[in-house]
Tab-separated table of C-alpha atoms in Angstrom:
chain	number	residue	atom	x	y	z
C	1	MET	CA	-0.043	-0.003	-0.018
C	2	SER	CA	2.936	2.381	0.627
C	3	ASN	CA	3.570	2.674	-3.258
C	4	THR	CA	0.063	3.881	-3.938
C	5	GLN	CA	-1.630	7.309	-3.518
C	6	LEU	CA	-3.969	5.439	-1.021
C	7	SER	CA	-1.225	5.721	1.492
C	8	LYS	CA	-1.633	9.496	1.490
C	9	ILE	CA	-4.946	9.386	2.838
C	10	ALA	CA	-4.327	10.319	6.405
C	11	SER	CA	-7.259	8.331	8.140
C	12	ARG	CA	-6.624	4.592	8.671
C	13	ALA	CA	-10.309	4.013	8.760
C	14	GLN	CA	-10.847	5.600	5.452
C	15	ARG	CA	-8.096	3.651	3.811
C	16	GLU	CA	-9.736	0.517	5.019
C	17	ILE	CA	-12.938	1.567	3.542
C	18	LEU	CA	-11.527	2.316	0.173
C	19	GLN	CA	-9.645	-0.927	0.258
C	20	ARG	CA	-13.033	-2.872	1.156
C	21	LEU	CA	-14.894	-1.229	-1.697
C	22	LYS	CA	-12.045	-2.005	-4.049
C	23	THR	CA	-11.985	-5.720	-3.138
C	24	SER	CA	-15.628	-6.243	-2.632
C	25	GLY	CA	-17.060	-3.874	-5.190
C	26	CYS	CA	-19.646	-2.285	-2.834
C	27	ALA	CA	-20.719	-2.075	0.786
C	28	THR	CA	-23.336	-0.376	3.094
C	29	ILE	CA	-22.783	1.805	6.081
C	30	ALA	CA	-23.617	-1.091	8.347
C	31	GLU	CA	-21.189	-3.514	6.617
C	32	LEU	CA	-18.427	-0.868	6.796
C	33	ALA	CA	-19.146	-0.258	10.569
C	34	GLN	CA	-18.996	-4.014	11.226
C	35	MET	CA	-15.605	-4.086	9.439
C	36	LEU	CA	-14.227	-1.117	11.212
C	37	GLY	CA	-15.693	-2.163	14.558
C	38	VAL	CA	-17.382	1.201	15.114
C	39	THR	CA	-20.846	2.498	15.267
C	40	ASP	CA	-22.825	3.187	12.125
C	41	GLU	CA	-22.785	6.902	12.728
C	42	ALA	CA	-18.833	6.856	13.018
C	43	ALA	CA	-18.747	4.805	9.839
C	44	ARG	CA	-21.074	7.262	8.057
C	45	ARG	CA	-18.918	10.286	9.027
C	46	HIS	CA	-15.933	8.589	7.220
C	47	VAL	CA	-18.091	7.686	4.331
C	48	LEU	CA	-19.394	11.409	3.979
C	49	ASN	CA	-15.777	12.720	4.182
C	50	LEU	CA	-14.739	10.256	1.282
C	51	GLU	CA	-17.793	11.095	-0.613
C	52	SER	CA	-17.152	14.902	-0.397
C	53	GLN	CA	-13.551	14.164	-1.842
C	54	GLY	CA	-15.129	12.387	-4.786
C	55	TRP	CA	-13.531	9.000	-3.961
C	56	ILE	CA	-16.846	7.109	-3.341
C	57	ALA	CA	-20.500	7.580	-4.340
C	58	GLY	CA	-23.601	6.188	-2.873
C	59	GLN	CA	-26.792	4.739	-4.639
C	60	THR	CA	-30.213	4.073	-3.030
C	61	ASP	CA	-31.240	0.611	-3.248
C	62	ARG	CA	-34.908	0.382	-2.622
C	63	SER	CA	-35.140	-3.351	-2.877
C	64	GLN	CA	-33.244	-3.699	0.447
C	65	ALA	CA	-34.192	-2.256	3.941
C	66	GLY	CA	-31.697	-1.169	6.445
C	67	ARG	CA	-31.727	-1.580	10.144
C	68	ALA	CA	-34.566	1.092	10.612
C	69	GLY	CA	-36.581	-0.275	7.716
C	70	ARG	CA	-35.316	2.362	5.212
C	71	PRO	CA	-34.118	1.972	1.691
C	72	VAL	CA	-30.226	1.079	1.900
C	73	THR	CA	-27.654	3.233	0.276
C	74	ILE	CA	-24.904	1.121	-1.400
C	75	TYR	CA	-21.474	2.720	-1.590
C	76	ARG	CA	-18.924	2.183	-4.394
C	77	LEU	CA	-15.567	3.651	-5.535
C	78	THR	CA	-15.802	6.478	-8.158
C	79	ASP	CA	-13.862	6.313	-11.281
C	80	ALA	CA	-11.624	8.956	-9.991
C	81	ALA	CA	-10.622	6.622	-7.146
C	82	GLY	CA	-9.896	3.673	-9.310
C	83	ASP	CA	-7.630	5.863	-11.499
C	84	HIS	CA	-5.718	7.715	-9.007
C	85	LEU	CA	-5.705	5.780	-5.623
C	86	PHE	CA	-4.602	2.324	-6.822
C	87	PRO	CA	-1.552	1.090	-8.606
C	88	LYS	CA	-1.605	1.472	-12.451
C	89	ARG	CA	0.873	0.324	-15.087
C	90	TYR	CA	0.020	2.592	-17.975
C	91	ASP	CA	3.544	3.781	-18.373
C	92	ALA	CA	4.886	0.389	-18.761
C	93	LEU	CA	2.270	-0.422	-21.441
C	94	ALA	CA	3.022	2.735	-23.252
C	95	ILE	CA	6.728	1.824	-23.228
C	96	ALA	CA	6.098	-1.694	-24.464
C	97	LEU	CA	3.740	-0.423	-27.371
C	98	LEU	CA	6.250	2.121	-28.498
C	99	ASN	CA	8.998	-0.644	-28.367
C	100	ALA	CA	7.012	-3.071	-30.239
C	101	VAL	CA	5.994	-0.649	-32.847
C	102	ALA	CA	9.782	0.160	-33.495
C	103	SER	CA	10.883	-3.521	-33.185
C	104	VAL	CA	8.207	-5.180	-35.403
C	105	HIS	CA	7.544	-2.437	-37.856
C	106	GLY	CA	10.840	-0.376	-37.798
C	107	GLU	CA	11.777	3.201	-36.982
C	108	ASP	CA	9.842	4.804	-39.853
C	109	ALA	CA	6.649	3.130	-38.379
C	110	LEU	CA	7.346	4.672	-34.926
C	111	LYS	CA	7.854	8.113	-36.577
C	112	THR	CA	4.682	7.701	-38.468
C	113	THR	CA	2.880	6.655	-35.342
C	114	LEU	CA	4.149	9.553	-33.215
C	115	ALA	CA	3.423	11.972	-36.360
C	116	ALA	CA	-0.276	10.803	-36.138
C	117	ILE	CA	-0.358	11.659	-32.467
C	118	VAL	CA	0.754	15.330	-33.240
C	119	ASP	CA	-1.846	15.416	-35.951
C	120	ALA	CA	-4.622	14.515	-33.587
C	121	GLN	CA	-3.313	17.079	-30.990
C	122	VAL	CA	-3.266	19.753	-33.287
C	123	ALA	CA	-6.821	18.913	-34.507
C	124	ALA	CA	-7.998	19.018	-30.835
C	125	TRP	CA	-6.376	22.399	-30.217
C	126	LYS	CA	-6.419	24.490	-33.421
C	127	ASP	CA	-10.114	25.697	-33.226
C	128	ARG	CA	-9.539	27.052	-29.575
C	129	LEU	CA	-6.709	28.883	-30.689
C	130	ALA	CA	-7.720	30.037	-34.113
C	131	GLY	CA	-7.591	34.066	-34.541
C	132	LYS	CA	-5.785	34.670	-31.277
C	133	PRO	CA	-2.494	36.362	-30.928
C	134	LEU	CA	0.779	34.355	-30.149
C	135	GLU	CA	0.746	35.517	-26.443
C	136	GLU	CA	-2.677	34.368	-25.794
C	137	ARG	CA	-2.345	31.166	-27.592
C	138	ILE	CA	0.793	30.169	-25.595
C	139	GLU	CA	-1.123	31.034	-22.324
C	140	LEU	CA	-3.895	28.848	-23.322
C	141	LEU	CA	-1.474	26.083	-24.152
C	142	ARG	CA	-0.348	26.104	-20.326
C	143	GLY	CA	-3.377	23.662	-20.158
C	144	PHE	CA	-1.855	21.220	-22.789
C	145	TYR	CA	-1.262	18.533	-20.274
C	146	LEU	CA	-3.751	19.585	-17.477
C	147	ALA	CA	-6.453	22.223	-17.527
C	148	GLU	CA	-5.254	25.231	-15.347
C	149	ASP	CA	-1.977	23.474	-14.649
C	150	PRO	CA	-0.342	25.004	-11.709
C	151	PHE	CA	2.985	23.560	-12.603
C	152	SER	CA	3.231	25.484	-15.915
C	153	SER	CA	4.085	29.155	-16.726
C	154	VAL	CA	4.872	31.401	-19.532
C	155	GLU	CA	8.032	33.466	-19.305
C	156	GLU	CA	10.406	35.412	-21.366
C	157	ALA	CA	14.127	34.836	-22.371
C	158	ASP	CA	16.148	36.555	-24.991
C	159	GLY	CA	13.101	38.158	-26.398
C	160	ASN	CA	11.280	34.926	-26.854
C	161	LEU	CA	8.261	33.419	-25.019
C	162	VAL	CA	9.083	30.280	-23.128
C	163	LEU	CA	6.551	27.796	-21.934
C	164	VAL	CA	7.916	26.250	-18.789
C	165	GLU	CA	6.483	22.770	-17.553
C	166	ARG	CA	7.656	21.476	-14.334
C	167	ASN	CA	5.459	18.420	-14.154
C	168	CYS	CA	5.304	15.991	-16.804
C	169	PRO	CA	2.426	13.331	-16.760
C	170	PHE	CA	4.408	11.037	-19.019
C	171	HIS	CA	7.757	11.271	-17.190
C	172	ASN	CA	8.443	7.598	-16.876
C	173	VAL	CA	7.624	7.011	-20.569
C	174	ALA	CA	9.863	9.857	-21.711
C	175	LEU	CA	12.596	8.488	-19.714
C	176	SER	CA	12.618	5.290	-21.588
C	177	GLU	CA	11.666	6.673	-24.977
C	178	PRO	CA	12.633	10.457	-25.127
C	179	ARG	CA	11.490	10.728	-28.656
C	180	LEU	CA	7.828	10.746	-27.287
C	181	CYS	CA	8.652	14.446	-26.292
C	182	SER	CA	9.141	15.080	-30.016
C	183	THR	CA	5.240	15.166	-30.317
C	184	THR	CA	4.988	18.087	-27.793
C	185	VAL	CA	7.693	20.118	-29.652
C	186	ALA	CA	6.035	19.457	-32.982
C	187	THR	CA	2.559	20.243	-31.637
C	188	LEU	CA	3.558	23.416	-30.168
C	189	SER	CA	5.332	24.424	-33.199
C	190	ARG	CA	2.485	23.837	-35.357
C	191	LEU	CA	-0.083	25.597	-32.954
C	192	LEU	CA	1.941	28.499	-32.375
C	193	GLY	CA	3.244	28.917	-36.001
C	194	CYS	CA	6.824	29.275	-34.877
C	195	GLN	CA	9.680	26.823	-34.341
C	196	VAL	CA	9.723	25.561	-30.818
C	197	VAL	CA	12.952	24.392	-29.188
C	198	ARG	CA	13.222	22.615	-25.904
C	199	LYS	CA	16.302	24.032	-24.153
C	200	GLN	CA	15.742	22.461	-20.716
C	201	ARG	CA	14.594	18.880	-20.121
C	202	LEU	CA	13.166	16.968	-16.993
C	203	GLN	CA	14.870	13.745	-18.225
C	204	ASN	CA	18.306	15.613	-17.923
C	205	GLY	CA	17.523	16.574	-14.100
C	206	ASP	CA	16.981	20.170	-15.143
C	207	GLY	CA	13.778	20.327	-12.851
C	208	GLN	CA	11.592	21.597	-15.692
C	209	CYS	CA	11.070	21.385	-19.607
C	210	ALA	CA	11.476	24.795	-21.170
C	211	PHE	CA	10.024	25.096	-24.680
C	212	HIS	CA	11.330	28.330	-26.397
C	213	VAL	CA	9.132	29.776	-29.034
C	214	LEU	CA	11.238	31.365	-31.755
C	215	ARG	CA	9.287	34.278	-33.041
C	216	ASP	CA	11.844	34.848	-35.801
C	217	ARG	CA	11.444	31.453	-37.262
C	218	PRO	CA	7.785	31.182	-38.428
C	219	ILE	CA	6.675	27.949	-40.001
C	220	ASP	CA	3.730	26.668	-42.194
C	221	ALA	CA	1.785	24.672	-39.737
C	222	GLU	CA	0.116	22.743	-42.597
C	223	SER	CA	3.459	21.448	-44.320
C	224	PHE	CA	5.572	21.507	-41.119
C	225	PRO	CA	7.199	18.019	-41.200
C	226	PHE	CA	7.393	15.894	-37.961
C	227	GLU	CA	10.910	15.087	-36.906
C	228	PHE	CA	12.382	13.458	-33.960
C	229	GLU	CA	13.695	16.081	-31.519
C	230	PRO	CA	17.698	16.173	-31.831
C	231	PRO	CA	19.651	15.097	-28.547
C	232	GLU	CA	20.501	18.166	-26.426
C	233	ASP	CA	24.340	17.714	-27.165
C	234	ASP	CA	23.581	17.727	-31.054
C	235	PRO	CA	25.141	20.985	-32.346
C	236	GLY	CA	22.232	21.491	-34.624
C	237	HIS	CA	19.999	21.789	-31.530
C	238	ALA	CA	21.728	24.917	-30.320
C	239	VAL	CA	19.702	28.019	-30.412
C	240	ASP	CA	21.294	31.297	-31.745
């Protein structure tokens, strides 16, 4: 349990309720009270707290009667709890899929696959950004990974706008397959209409990724080709 988000929930009783709902699928207040060895009212307080945080939800079952003869409320985990509180291996699956594409079909197939991801991301964002000035577009793109992302900011350096990202949701995948980050660079370039270069990288221990938007290097978003991001030590990667 220590390697999951579940361990961050301070109340032991509430952790036990979440684990019970995960293993059994559902439970009533009376069943949870019996499990915890507390009164129904004490169990209800824990349940209401978890419900207010969005981890569980109750549904009335009128086919059953509780201890007072009233319809019983059945509690289950929400999708949010299933996604965030318990172990997942999405990163391992993503790495395996990328490796399989390159191994079975070759590097060109991997490049084509990542280019298709860029196309999809551009299509998802372009209408929201259409007609807006560069400064407004890059501000909106702070939500590229997460809406109202508190870990991103827009800064200025050497006359260029810089989108700074301090938390990458794909960090484990990017560590294993850094070419995945080429999709972000290409997507930002096409959506902003300027070449984007990543000058700092979380993978290198910089503590952030810094995407520099080169105003003096405009591109044609429709014909801009997808290319793998060059290694940081590649001389061609340097920014004048």
